[in-house]
Amino acid sequence: MPIRLLSSHLINQIAAGEVIERPASVVKELIENALDAGASSITVDIEGGGERLIRITDDGSGIARAELKLALERHATSKINDLSDLERVASMGFRGEALPSIAAVAQLKLTSRTANDGHAFEVEAGGGEVTEPAPCAHPVGTRVEVRELFYNVPARRKFLKTERTELGHIDDALIGLSLARPEVEFRLTHNGKPLRALPAALDHAARLRRLKPLFGAEFTEHCLALMADSPGIALSGYISAPTHSRSQPDQQYFYVNRRLVRDRLVSHAVRQAYQDVLFNGRHPAYVLYLELPFDAVDVNVHPAKSEVRFRETRLIHDFVYRTLKRAIAETRPNSDDPVSDQPPTLAPSPAPAQQAAWGFAPARDYPSAPSALAVSGMYSLYSAAPSEEVREASSAALSPPLGFALAQLKGVYVLAENARGLILVDMHAAHERITLERMKRERNQSALVSQLLLVPQKVLVSESEALLAEELNVTLSDLGFEVDRHGPEALLVRRVPALLADVDLSKLLRDVLSELRTYGHANSLHAYIDELMATMACHAAVRANRRLSLPEINALLREMESTERADQCNHGRPTWVELKMEDLDRFFLRGR
Ligand code: ADP
Ligand code: MG
């Protein structure tokens, strides 16, 4: 065949192949257009899973009569003008591709009215032809109707799934966009029946209400809200409490400047942050909003715009990791209880600096934290406290979050009473967390002590890994390693972090190298150490069937309150539950 220029209709059909995969892609593009037009309310009406009809109505700025036909032209956009605009895109769209692509594979009707016009105009497109604008009735804003999607692309049509599946994808697309814009109202109907109604949510409480039908009450009742701000970068949103993880990574939404993106770097940072509070194979749920200057991200890297490229990848990885980690560290029994917000009336016993907020001295001065390797002395950790004052305080309704000891059940659970009711603590799980956190504090204080190997160990690596090890020699020695090049594809390890003397060195070293290369720091090293410490903590923690005295229990409760991440053990299981008086009354049918 001779070379020739393709017709613009065919060009649009080719573009549609990339941009319009299924009805949900049409919905996504059209909602994005409505958002770019500043809509405050968007209605999506679907028939037949989107194959028969997709109609999106917005109350945005509208399109002037003179531009209606142009909007359907390829590469026609009102959103960018020159290359410098492309480098700092603030709108969802910028390629001028969506409308012509949709019109190339469906029947499209575009109705619009701007605030300056007395009435609306509409154009129809299909088979490459566009009609002249005709006057019609419509309020200010835009309505796009897409019928018979893929009527002229049988191959695509064949790949469409059932009505329900396609509707599911449409719903997902709508959820993804609606989470980015809580201030906009969204509605979805299918075959005339309302499916979703998400009113605008302007404050925190309203946002949680709007999240509830999307994420479930489990999430909204237990999620952690976070907000971190630094010059040039901010992160906010909601993440699931470690004790409310999911078996699937299905509720993970990450937005960069309000654009939903998938990003390996970011998922890695999130996983790292949850490491040591989540069981292997469990997944957190989250909605996170990262805000960056527009020119710090390149959004022009993916046809459906679902990936972006960051200029400062390490900085972002670090910021996300640190922010989440800090939020997760706060998961411990705390005094959100109005009762314990009262100023303490009990005189604190004279002494230690580490007094809890409500004015009690800790039960005793704990022996200084044992070294990570010598944990056997832990059993005698909890002992004598001045218990008289402690009982009185309880009756004064001035109780700390976990209250005061009542008893021990079957050597496994600890019972305590706080201002709201009954507290049940899994003794072993709680002590395990306390022990682990203590070890981690110790480790942070005393850097990574390194240990000389009796026999240097040879580790086979690839040539690029060997080069990297040479290049990163200083970093490695900061981490406690002494590593020499030993031939083109081998390293000789002479020194390792003391805690890790017994682990599989070659795997560890390769993991550390690969992480140093990709993320700039060696999380896997800390992961190894954390894992090891978790095992040690588990062995050191009080076993079931050990009798604790009430003062010992009180000491345990106080320490839980001051321990980071104390709400869950190292495997993400909860360490305590609260049965409020209302719960108990309901159980006994009291007051009915
Ligand atoms: P892009 O969004 O990349 O600019 P589109 O093909 O999606 O390309 O849209 C082309 C142009 O049509 C947009 O730049 C915008 O000016 C206009 N437009 C599309 N949808 C709407 C809408 N719902 N409200 C107002 N203007 C719109
Ligand atoms: Mg667009």
PDB file of C-alpha atoms and ligand atoms in Angstrom, residues 29 33 36 79 93 98 305, ligand 2:
ATOM      1  CA  GLU A  29     -13.628  11.718  30.845  1.00  0.00           C
ATOM      2  CA  ASN A  33     -14.724  17.832  31.921  1.00  0.00           C
ATOM      3  CA  ASP A  36     -12.815  21.374  34.931  1.00  0.00           C
ATOM      4  CA  LYS A  79      -7.084  24.285  29.051  1.00  0.00           C
ATOM      5  CA  GLY A  93      -7.972  17.416  30.955  1.00  0.00           C
ATOM      6  CA  ALA A  98     -11.948  12.995  24.911  1.00  0.00           C
ATOM      7  CA  LYS A 305      -3.842  10.119  32.862  1.00  0.00           C
TER       8      LYS A 305
HETATM    9 MG    MG B   2     -11.508  16.358  28.889  1.00  0.00          MG
END
